[in-house]
Amino acid sequence: MELAYMCEWEKRPKSTHCPSIPLVCSWSCRNLVAFSTDLKGEDDDKDVSHMIHIIDTEHPWDVYSISSGHTEVISCLEWDQSGSRLLSADGDGQIKCWSMSDHLVNSWESVLSSSLDGDPIVALSWLHNGVKLALHVEMSGSTNFGEKFSRVKFSPSLTLFGGKPMEGWLAVTVSGLVTVSLLKPGGALLTASESLCRLRGRVALADIAFTGGGNIVVAATDGSSSSPVQFYKVVVSVVSEKCRIDTELLPSLFLRCTTDSLRREKYPAVTHLKFLTRENSEQVLLCASNQSGSIVECWSLRKEGLPVNNIFQHRSPVVGEKQPTILKWRILTTTNDLERVSAIALPKLPISISNTDLKVASDTKFCPGLGVALAFHDGSIQILHRLSLHMMGVFYGSSSSSGQRPGDESAIKRQRTGGPALHFKALQFSWTSLALAGVDNHGKLHMLRVSPSMGQVLEMNTTLRHLLFLLEYCMVTGYDWWDVLLHVQPTMVHNLVEKLHEEYMRQNQALQQVLATRIVAVKASLCKLSTATAARACDFHAKLLLIAISSTLKSLLRPHVLNTPDKSPGDRLTEICAKNIDTDIDKVMINLKTEEFVLDGPPLQSLQQLIQWVGDFVLYLLANLPNQGSVVRPGFGFMRDGASLGMLREMLVMIRIWGLLKPGCLPTFTATSDNQDSMQLLFRLLTKLWLCSREDGPPQDPDETLIDECCLLPSQLLVPSMDWLPVNDGVVVKLQGKHPLRLQFGKASSLPGAGFTAPLEVFTRSPGSQKMDNLRCVHMGVCPTEESKACTRCGCVTMLRSPNKTNAMKQWEQRWIKNCLCGGLWRRIPATLS
């Protein structure tokens, strides 16, 4: 485990606010990290602003700070299951729901709120939506994604008509109240509160978990280790348009350390109470502490037989009668005396903990999802096995960056005596458990890389298999895979891309269609990590745009008569173009029902820039065919991609027909001859290249005549310089080395990427070059005046507001309102950076 990068607050003048101790931190499945601080004025202690800060991990310096409006210290931050909404709660009972404004990760607004005035919130959670996956390490070698990642039968906390899960949140207060807020379909909020039990008492710590039957379990303690840890079942329902809460007391437990005569008074306070996972209410982690040390216990709820009195032992048993059972908490394991624990992070990866899966994980040294991270007051972090609590890995804090070796105890002792040690106040695992985010007592945000094998040396094939397994999990769930990329070295990229493609091709046709664009986006992210494959990243981004344009243009086609056969006009176009191998575009066009292509003029004219991109891309590919040698250049990935070449061929046929109806929609080419039929020439050469890589025949190398004709292309047509997607300015490419990065909020990183010693030509832009809107395929000028947004993952840039008025172009733009082509989130480009 090592430090990946660290962000510091921007140094500010003494006259303005400065950060004090942060309290909470939360990491979403879209790799957004939220954390809170209290900003106090130095001249006036009463002037306190409770801030929420949100970053995307790829651009950690671009922090979006919200003056939350909370009147007391923020005690809880919770992301929803989609990673697009955030709950915040404070010490005055205020709960606020934040959502993205205009779907931008650096623009947030509070849309809903609820309140229990004066009753501090100690635990907060979104209601469960009923979606639960189990990740089976035992099946990691299986060819079927359904066997590796199985859907577990799990009921939502509350359902609407038809079984749709109802959205909302649940909170526990310090006075023992449980409050529920439900989001009605119309946008209104339905709120109710109820006491956890008849005798309300102080709740210092609480946590919330869910059961497969749709119930909610709340664990609560008053903070004293000599008091019982209570558990309650909470059932939420809607009766006559009103929210109803029913609670029931469940079996409780006393900490083991209080029953031990030697430790009875040693650890007086319970400082941490956590369910091991939010979908498992039968395992709980407890930490008791004193001023200098802590002890951690892991408990499990088990069904046990109830002993029967001897009087009834000799009675003849009734047929079918079973021994009565009760639920009882049993301690699984406990640690020895530890340094004082300051924060705990639990894994979010839903790894199956069956005996077989645990054995395979142990044999293959697959550790994600098995470790619990404990941060200590001496600045170190230990990762313990979630069941046995034995140590799996250790990180020695800030002292390691000053030359300390692991195990150098004298350095730790020197650090302890030299003043207040740097330690984490909040700690969170990423969604694949391969990274940790922590906020320390000086207000700095830290990111730590967590090895999939916890630092154990593995064979390259085993390492690749582990990373491949987690990439497949991210593909299936739709979660961001940024934290997996942290562990991919440049030498691994080619093998990972090939193996990922092999596994994808083994899935059934329906699943392949669902994951078609997602796998292309994963491949593009991987290829950016190595110089050898960087050109292929351009190809994958171009393929995403190609797929999107193709589906959009085909969706414009309409059957001429209503009683048409099952196949749509787009499917018939694909079928005819696949069968007809003629190199003359007009002969292919004759076989089509041209009445299906009749459209009004305005839609075609408004989509001209997309049609122009298709024409320019075909010309670029063919003109660069002779240059594809030992050095891989952009466009190489299409030379043997029969499906993509076939897609381009279909679109040229469509464009040719539309050109007869509306000549203004045709792509424009600069030709050296007035009688040059550019579309005919490009289609003929493209068909010859397509025939070399058709899926129904063996792949062939382009013959000499085709290469010669492509060599002549630049003398016949002016070849455009294709403006490939800009370089992503994020940090993941710069983290290939082992040295930690030190960054600053508000200042973009200018560090060179470790893998890019000599940047490729396609990745360089001169200061005076034209800026490109990569989604609309239009130029924005050298110094754009329009506000823009960029993808957090691939760097794709587009204008924030639409300059188009036509419906066809608005429909195209609406497809990318929430996400980029690659599925990444949008962030507004700060004016100083644009």
Coordinates of N, CA, C and O in Angstrom, one line a residue, residues 665-808:
C665 N -26.6 18.7 -47.7 CA -26.2 17.9 -46.5 C -24.9 17.1 -46.8 O -24.4 16.4 -45.9
L666 N -24.5 17.0 -48.1 CA -23.3 16.2 -48.4 C -22.1 16.7 -47.8 O -21.9 17.9 -47.6
P667 N -21.1 15.8 -47.5 CA -19.8 16.3 -47.0 C -19.1 17.0 -48.1 O -19.2 16.6 -49.3
T668 N -18.3 18.0 -47.8 CA -17.6 18.8 -48.8 C -16.1 18.4 -48.8 O -15.5 18.2 -47.7
F669 N -15.6 18.1 -49.9 CA -14.2 17.7 -50.1 C -13.5 18.7 -51.0 O -14.1 19.2 -52.0
T670 N -12.3 19.0 -50.8 CA -11.5 19.9 -51.7 C -10.7 19.0 -52.7 O -9.8 18.3 -52.3
A671 N -11.2 19.0 -53.9 CA -10.6 18.1 -54.9 C -9.8 18.9 -55.9 O -10.0 20.1 -56.1
T672 N -8.8 18.2 -56.5 CA -7.9 18.8 -57.5 C -8.5 18.8 -58.9 O -8.0 19.5 -59.7
S673 N -9.6 18.0 -59.1 CA -10.2 18.0 -60.4 C -11.7 18.3 -60.2 O -12.4 17.9 -59.3
D674 N -12.2 19.1 -61.2 CA -13.6 19.5 -61.1 C -14.6 18.3 -61.3 O -15.7 18.3 -60.8
N675 N -14.2 17.3 -62.1 CA -15.1 16.2 -62.4 C -14.8 15.0 -61.5 O -15.2 13.9 -61.8
Q676 N -14.2 15.2 -60.3 CA -13.9 14.1 -59.4 C -15.1 13.8 -58.6 O -15.7 14.7 -57.9
D677 N -15.6 12.5 -58.6 CA -16.7 12.1 -57.8 C -16.1 11.5 -56.5 O -15.7 10.3 -56.4
S678 N -16.0 12.4 -55.5 CA -15.3 12.0 -54.3 C -15.9 10.9 -53.5 O -15.3 10.0 -53.0
M679 N -17.3 10.9 -53.4 CA -18.0 9.8 -52.7 C -17.8 8.5 -53.4 O -17.6 7.5 -52.7
Q680 N -17.8 8.5 -54.7 CA -17.6 7.2 -55.5 C -16.2 6.7 -55.2 O -16.0 5.5 -55.0
L681 N -15.2 7.6 -55.3 CA -13.8 7.2 -55.1 C -13.6 6.6 -53.6 O -13.0 5.5 -53.5
L682 N -14.1 7.3 -52.6 CA -13.9 6.8 -51.3 C -14.7 5.5 -51.0 O -14.1 4.6 -50.3
F683 N -15.9 5.4 -51.6 CA -16.6 4.1 -51.4 C -15.9 2.9 -52.0 O -15.8 1.8 -51.5
R684 N -15.3 3.2 -53.2 CA -14.6 2.1 -53.9 C -13.4 1.6 -53.1 O -13.2 0.4 -52.9
L685 N -12.6 2.6 -52.6 CA -11.4 2.2 -51.8 C -11.8 1.6 -50.5 O -11.2 0.6 -50.0
L686 N -12.9 2.1 -49.8 CA -13.3 1.6 -48.5 C -13.8 0.2 -48.7 O -13.6 -0.7 -47.8
T687 N -14.6 -0.1 -49.8 CA -15.1 -1.5 -50.0 C -13.9 -2.5 -50.2 O -14.0 -3.6 -49.6
K688 N -12.9 -2.1 -50.9 CA -11.7 -2.9 -51.1 C -11.1 -3.2 -49.7 O -10.7 -4.4 -49.5
L689 N -11.0 -2.2 -48.9 CA -10.4 -2.4 -47.5 C -11.3 -3.3 -46.7 O -10.8 -4.2 -46.0
W690 N -12.6 -3.1 -46.8 CA -13.6 -3.9 -46.0 C -13.5 -5.3 -46.4 O -13.6 -6.2 -45.6
L691 N -13.3 -5.6 -47.7 CA -13.3 -7.0 -48.2 C -12.1 -7.8 -47.6 O -12.1 -9.0 -47.5
C692 N -11.0 -7.0 -47.2 CA -9.9 -7.7 -46.6 C -10.1 -8.1 -45.2 O -9.3 -8.9 -44.7
S693 N -11.1 -7.6 -44.6 CA -11.3 -7.8 -43.1 C -12.7 -8.2 -42.8 O -13.2 -8.0 -41.6
R694 N -13.4 -8.8 -43.7 CA -14.8 -9.3 -43.4 C -14.8 -10.4 -42.4 O -13.9 -11.2 -42.4
E695 N -15.8 -10.4 -41.6 CA -15.9 -11.4 -40.5 C -16.1 -12.8 -41.0 O -15.8 -13.8 -40.4
D696 N -16.8 -12.9 -42.2 CA -17.1 -14.3 -42.7 C -15.9 -14.9 -43.6 O -16.1 -15.9 -44.2
G697 N -14.8 -14.2 -43.6 CA -13.7 -14.8 -44.3 C -12.4 -14.5 -43.6 O -12.3 -13.8 -42.6
P698 N -11.3 -15.2 -44.0 CA -10.0 -15.0 -43.3 C -9.5 -13.6 -43.6 O -9.6 -13.1 -44.7
P699 N -8.9 -13.0 -42.6 CA -8.3 -11.6 -42.7 C -7.1 -11.6 -43.7 O -6.3 -12.6 -43.8
Q700 N -7.1 -10.6 -44.6 CA -6.0 -10.5 -45.6 C -5.4 -9.1 -45.5 O -6.0 -8.2 -45.0
D701 N -4.1 -9.1 -45.9 CA -3.5 -7.8 -46.0 C -3.9 -7.0 -47.3 O -4.2 -7.7 -48.3
P702 N -4.1 -5.7 -47.2 CA -4.5 -5.0 -48.4 C -3.5 -5.2 -49.5 O -2.3 -5.2 -49.3
D703 N -4.0 -5.4 -50.7 CA -3.1 -5.7 -51.9 C -2.4 -4.4 -52.3 O -2.7 -3.3 -51.9
E704 N -1.4 -4.6 -53.1 CA -0.5 -3.5 -53.6 C -1.3 -2.4 -54.3 O -1.0 -1.2 -54.2
T705 N -2.3 -2.8 -55.1 CA -3.0 -1.8 -55.9 C -3.8 -0.9 -55.0 O -3.9 0.3 -55.3
L706 N -4.4 -1.5 -54.0 CA -5.2 -0.6 -53.0 C -4.3 0.4 -52.3 O -4.6 1.5 -52.2
I707 N -3.1 -0.1 -51.9 CA -2.1 0.8 -51.2 C -1.7 1.9 -52.2 O -1.5 3.1 -51.8
D708 N -1.4 1.5 -53.4 CA -1.0 2.5 -54.4 C -2.1 3.6 -54.6 O -1.8 4.8 -54.7
E709 N -3.3 3.1 -54.7 CA -4.4 4.1 -54.9 C -4.6 5.0 -53.7 O -4.9 6.2 -53.8
C710 N -4.4 4.4 -52.5 CA -4.5 5.3 -51.3 C -3.3 6.2 -51.2 O -3.4 7.3 -50.7
C711 N -2.1 5.9 -51.8 CA -1.0 6.8 -51.8 C -1.3 8.0 -52.7 O -0.8 9.1 -52.5
L712 N -2.2 7.8 -53.7 CA -2.5 8.9 -54.7 C -3.6 9.8 -54.1 O -3.8 10.9 -54.6
L713 N -4.3 9.3 -53.0 CA -5.4 10.1 -52.5 C -5.1 11.5 -52.2 O -5.8 12.5 -52.5
P714 N -4.0 11.8 -51.4 CA -3.6 13.2 -51.1 C -3.4 14.1 -52.3 O -3.6 15.3 -52.1
S715 N -3.1 13.5 -53.5 CA -3.0 14.3 -54.7 C -4.3 14.6 -55.3 O -4.5 15.4 -56.2
Q716 N -5.4 13.8 -54.9 CA -6.7 14.0 -55.5 C -7.7 14.8 -54.6 O -8.5 15.5 -55.1
L717 N -7.5 14.5 -53.3 CA -8.4 15.2 -52.3 C -7.5 15.8 -51.2 O -6.5 15.2 -50.8
L718 N -7.9 16.9 -50.6 CA -7.2 17.5 -49.5 C -7.6 16.7 -48.2 O -8.7 16.7 -47.8
V719 N -6.6 16.1 -47.7 CA -6.8 15.2 -46.5 C -6.9 16.1 -45.2 O -6.0 16.9 -45.0
P720 N -8.0 16.1 -44.5 CA -8.1 16.9 -43.3 C -7.2 16.4 -42.2 O -6.9 15.2 -42.1
S721 N -6.8 17.3 -41.3 CA -6.1 16.9 -40.1 C -7.2 16.6 -39.0 O -7.8 17.5 -38.5
M722 N -7.5 15.3 -38.8 CA -8.5 15.0 -37.9 C -8.2 15.4 -36.5 O -7.1 15.1 -36.0
D723 N -9.1 16.2 -35.9 CA -8.8 16.6 -34.5 C -9.3 15.6 -33.5 O -10.4 15.6 -33.1
W724 N -8.4 14.7 -33.2 CA -8.7 13.6 -32.2 C -9.0 14.2 -30.9 O -8.7 15.4 -30.6
L725 N -9.7 13.4 -30.0 CA -10.1 14.0 -28.7 C -8.8 14.5 -28.0 O -7.8 13.9 -28.0
P726 N -9.0 15.6 -27.2 CA -7.8 16.2 -26.6 C -7.3 15.3 -25.5 O -8.0 14.4 -25.0
V727 N -6.1 15.5 -25.1 CA -5.4 14.8 -24.0 C -6.2 15.0 -22.7 O -6.5 16.1 -22.4
N728 N -6.5 13.9 -22.1 CA -7.1 14.1 -20.7 C -6.0 14.6 -19.8 O -4.9 14.1 -19.7
D729 N -6.3 15.7 -19.1 CA -5.4 16.4 -18.2 C -5.4 15.9 -16.8 O -5.0 16.5 -15.9
G730 N -6.0 14.7 -16.6 CA -6.2 14.1 -15.3 C -4.9 13.5 -14.8 O -3.8 13.6 -15.4
V731 N -5.0 12.9 -13.6 CA -3.8 12.5 -12.9 C -3.5 11.0 -13.1 O -2.4 10.5 -12.8
V732 N -4.4 10.2 -13.6 CA -4.2 8.7 -13.6 C -3.0 8.4 -14.4 O -2.3 7.4 -14.1
V733 N -2.8 9.1 -15.5 CA -1.6 8.8 -16.4 C -0.3 9.2 -15.7 O 0.7 8.6 -15.9
K734 N -0.4 10.1 -14.8 CA 0.8 10.6 -14.1 C 1.1 9.8 -12.8 O 2.1 10.1 -12.1
L735 N 0.3 8.7 -12.6 CA 0.5 8.0 -11.4 C 1.2 6.6 -11.6 O 1.1 5.7 -10.8
Q736 N 1.8 6.5 -12.8 CA 2.4 5.2 -13.1 C 3.7 4.9 -12.3 O 4.0 3.8 -12.0
G737 N 4.3 6.0 -11.9 CA 5.5 5.9 -11.1 C 5.1 5.6 -9.6 O 4.0 5.7 -9.3
K738 N 6.1 5.3 -8.8 CA 5.8 5.0 -7.4 C 6.0 6.2 -6.5 O 5.7 6.2 -5.3
H739 N 6.4 7.4 -7.1 CA 6.6 8.5 -6.2 C 5.3 9.3 -6.0 O 4.5 9.5 -7.0
P740 N 5.0 9.7 -4.8 CA 3.8 10.4 -4.5 C 3.8 11.8 -5.2 O 4.8 12.4 -5.3
L741 N 2.6 12.2 -5.6 CA 2.4 13.5 -6.1 C 1.9 14.4 -5.0 O 1.1 14.0 -4.2
R742 N 2.3 15.7 -5.0 CA 1.8 16.6 -4.1 C 1.1 17.7 -4.9 O 1.8 18.5 -5.6
L743 N -0.2 17.9 -4.8 CA -1.0 18.8 -5.6 C -1.6 19.8 -4.7 O -1.6 19.7 -3.5
Q744 N -2.2 20.9 -5.3 CA -2.8 21.9 -4.6 C -4.2 22.3 -5.2 O -4.3 22.3 -6.4
F745 N -5.2 22.5 -4.3 CA -6.5 22.8 -4.8 C -6.4 24.2 -5.5 O -5.7 25.1 -5.1
G746 N -7.1 24.2 -6.7 CA -7.2 25.4 -7.4 C -6.0 25.6 -8.4 O -6.1 26.5 -9.2
K747 N -5.0 24.7 -8.4 CA -3.9 24.8 -9.3 C -3.8 23.5 -10.1 O -3.5 22.4 -9.5
A748 N -4.1 23.5 -11.4 CA -4.1 22.4 -12.3 C -2.7 21.8 -12.3 O -1.7 22.5 -12.3
S749 N -2.6 20.4 -12.3 CA -1.3 19.7 -12.4 C -0.7 19.9 -13.7 O -1.3 19.8 -14.8
S750 N 0.6 20.3 -13.7 CA 1.4 20.4 -14.9 C 2.5 19.4 -15.0 O 3.4 19.5 -15.8
L751 N 2.4 18.3 -14.2 CA 3.4 17.3 -14.2 C 3.3 16.5 -15.4 O 2.2 16.1 -15.9
P752 N 4.5 16.1 -16.0 CA 4.4 15.2 -17.2 C 4.0 13.8 -16.8 O 4.3 13.4 -15.7
G753 N 3.3 13.1 -17.7 CA 2.9 11.7 -17.5 C 4.2 10.9 -17.5 O 5.1 11.0 -18.3
A754 N 4.2 9.9 -16.5 CA 5.4 9.0 -16.4 C 5.5 8.2 -17.7 O 6.6 7.8 -18.0
G755 N 4.4 7.8 -18.3 CA 4.5 6.9 -19.4 C 4.7 7.6 -20.7 O 4.9 7.0 -21.7
F756 N 4.7 9.0 -20.8 CA 4.8 9.7 -22.0 C 6.0 10.5 -22.0 O 6.0 11.7 -21.8
T757 N 7.1 9.9 -22.3 CA 8.4 10.6 -22.3 C 8.5 11.5 -23.6 O 8.9 12.6 -23.6
A758 N 7.9 11.0 -24.7 CA 7.9 11.8 -25.9 C 6.4 11.7 -26.4 O 6.0 10.8 -27.0
P759 N 5.7 12.8 -26.2 CA 4.3 12.8 -26.6 C 4.1 12.6 -28.1 O 4.8 13.1 -28.9
L760 N 3.0 11.8 -28.4 CA 2.7 11.6 -29.8 C 2.2 12.8 -30.5 O 1.6 13.7 -29.8
E761 N 2.3 12.9 -31.8 CA 1.9 14.1 -32.5 C 0.4 14.4 -32.3 O 0.0 15.5 -32.2
V762 N -0.4 13.3 -32.3 CA -1.8 13.5 -32.1 C -2.2 14.0 -30.8 O -3.3 14.6 -30.6
F763 N -1.3 14.0 -29.8 CA -1.7 14.5 -28.5 C -1.2 15.9 -28.3 O -1.4 16.5 -27.2
T764 N -0.5 16.5 -29.2 CA 0.1 17.8 -29.0 C -0.8 18.8 -29.7 O -1.4 18.6 -30.8
R765 N -1.0 20.0 -29.1 CA -1.8 21.1 -29.7 C -1.0 22.3 -29.5 O -0.5 22.7 -28.4
S766 N -0.8 23.1 -30.6 CA -0.1 24.4 -30.5 C -1.1 25.4 -29.9 O -2.3 25.3 -30.0
P767 N -0.5 26.4 -29.2 CA -1.4 27.4 -28.5 C -2.4 28.0 -29.4 O -3.5 28.4 -29.0
G768 N -2.0 28.2 -30.7 CA -2.9 28.9 -31.6 C -3.8 28.0 -32.4 O -4.4 28.5 -33.4
S769 N -3.9 26.7 -32.0 CA -4.7 25.8 -32.8 C -6.2 26.0 -32.5 O -6.6 26.5 -31.4
Q770 N -7.0 25.6 -33.4 CA -8.5 25.7 -33.3 C -9.0 24.8 -32.2 O -8.5 23.6 -32.1
K771 N -9.9 25.2 -31.3 CA -10.5 24.4 -30.3 C -11.7 23.7 -31.0 O -12.4 24.3 -31.8
M772 N -11.9 22.4 -30.6 CA -12.9 21.6 -31.3 C -14.0 21.2 -30.3 O -13.7 20.9 -29.1
D773 N -15.3 21.3 -30.7 CA -16.4 20.8 -29.9 C -16.5 19.3 -30.4 O -16.9 19.0 -31.5
N774 N -16.0 18.4 -29.5 CA -15.9 17.0 -30.0 C -17.2 16.3 -30.1 O -17.2 15.2 -30.8
L775 N -18.3 16.8 -29.6 CA -19.5 16.1 -29.7 C -20.3 16.6 -30.9 O -20.9 15.9 -31.7
R776 N -20.2 18.0 -31.2 CA -21.0 18.5 -32.3 C -20.1 18.6 -33.6 O -20.7 18.9 -34.6
C777 N -18.9 18.2 -33.4 CA -17.9 18.2 -34.6 C -17.9 19.5 -35.3 O -17.9 19.6 -36.5
V778 N -17.8 20.6 -34.5 CA -17.6 21.9 -35.1 C -16.5 22.6 -34.4 O -16.1 22.3 -33.2
H779 N -15.9 23.6 -35.0 CA -14.8 24.4 -34.5 C -15.3 25.5 -33.6 O -16.3 26.1 -34.0
M780 N -14.7 25.8 -32.5 CA -15.1 26.8 -31.6 C -14.2 28.0 -31.6 O -14.4 29.0 -30.9
G781 N -13.1 28.0 -32.5 CA -12.2 29.1 -32.6 C -11.0 28.9 -31.7 O -10.9 28.0 -30.9
V782 N -10.0 29.8 -31.8 CA -8.8 29.7 -31.1 C -9.0 30.1 -29.6 O -8.5 29.4 -28.7
C783 N -9.8 31.1 -29.4 CA -10.2 31.5 -28.0 C -11.7 31.5 -27.9 O -12.4 32.5 -28.1
P784 N -12.3 30.3 -27.5 CA -13.7 30.2 -27.5 C -14.3 31.2 -26.5 O -13.8 31.4 -25.3
T785 N -15.4 31.8 -26.9 CA -16.2 32.7 -26.0 C -17.3 32.0 -25.3 O -17.8 32.5 -24.3
E786 N -17.7 30.8 -25.8 CA -18.8 30.1 -25.2 C -18.2 29.3 -24.0 O -17.1 28.8 -24.0
E787 N -19.1 29.1 -23.0 CA -18.7 28.3 -21.8 C -18.7 26.8 -22.3 O -19.6 26.4 -23.1
S788 N -17.8 26.1 -21.8 CA -17.6 24.7 -22.2 C -17.6 23.7 -21.0 O -17.5 24.1 -19.8
K789 N -17.8 22.5 -21.3 CA -17.7 21.4 -20.3 C -16.8 20.3 -20.9 O -16.7 20.1 -22.1
A790 N -16.2 19.5 -20.0 CA -15.3 18.5 -20.4 C -15.6 17.2 -19.7 O -16.1 17.2 -18.5
C791 N -15.3 16.1 -20.3 CA -15.6 14.8 -19.7 C -14.5 14.5 -18.6 O -13.3 14.8 -18.9
T792 N -14.9 14.1 -17.4 CA -13.9 13.8 -16.4 C -13.0 12.6 -16.7 O -12.0 12.4 -16.1
R793 N -13.5 11.7 -17.6 CA -12.8 10.5 -17.9 C -11.9 10.6 -19.2 O -10.7 10.3 -19.1
C794 N -12.4 11.1 -20.3 CA -11.7 11.1 -21.6 C -11.2 12.4 -22.0 O -10.4 12.6 -22.9
G795 N -11.8 13.5 -21.4 CA -11.4 14.9 -21.8 C -12.1 15.4 -23.0 O -11.8 16.5 -23.4
C796 N -13.1 14.8 -23.5 CA -14.0 15.3 -24.6 C -14.6 16.6 -24.2 O -15.1 16.8 -23.1
V797 N -14.5 17.6 -25.1 CA -14.9 19.0 -24.8 C -16.1 19.3 -25.7 O -16.2 19.0 -26.8
T798 N -17.1 20.0 -25.1 CA -18.3 20.4 -25.8 C -18.8 21.7 -25.2 O -18.6 22.0 -24.0
M799 N -19.6 22.5 -26.0 CA -20.1 23.7 -25.5 C -21.2 23.4 -24.4 O -22.0 22.4 -24.6
L800 N -21.3 24.2 -23.4 CA -22.3 24.0 -22.4 C -23.7 24.3 -22.9 O -24.6 23.5 -22.5
R801 N -23.9 25.3 -23.7 CA -25.2 25.6 -24.2 C -25.3 25.4 -25.7 O -24.3 25.6 -26.4
S802 N -26.4 24.9 -26.1 CA -26.6 24.5 -27.5 C -26.7 25.7 -28.4 O -27.5 26.6 -28.2
P803 N -25.9 25.8 -29.5 CA -26.1 26.9 -30.5 C -27.2 26.5 -31.5 O -27.4 27.3 -32.4
N804 N -27.7 25.3 -31.5 CA -28.6 24.8 -32.5 C -30.1 25.0 -32.1 O -30.4 24.9 -31.0
K805 N -30.9 25.2 -33.1 CA -32.3 25.4 -32.9 C -33.1 24.3 -33.5 O -34.3 24.1 -33.2
T806 N -32.5 23.5 -34.3 CA -33.3 22.4 -35.0 C -33.5 21.2 -34.1 O -32.7 20.9 -33.3
N807 N -34.6 20.5 -34.3 CA -35.0 19.4 -33.4 C -34.0 18.2 -33.6 O -33.7 17.6 -32.6
A808 N -33.5 18.0 -34.8 CA -32.7 16.8 -35.0 C -31.4 17.0 -34.2 O -30.9 16.0 -33.6

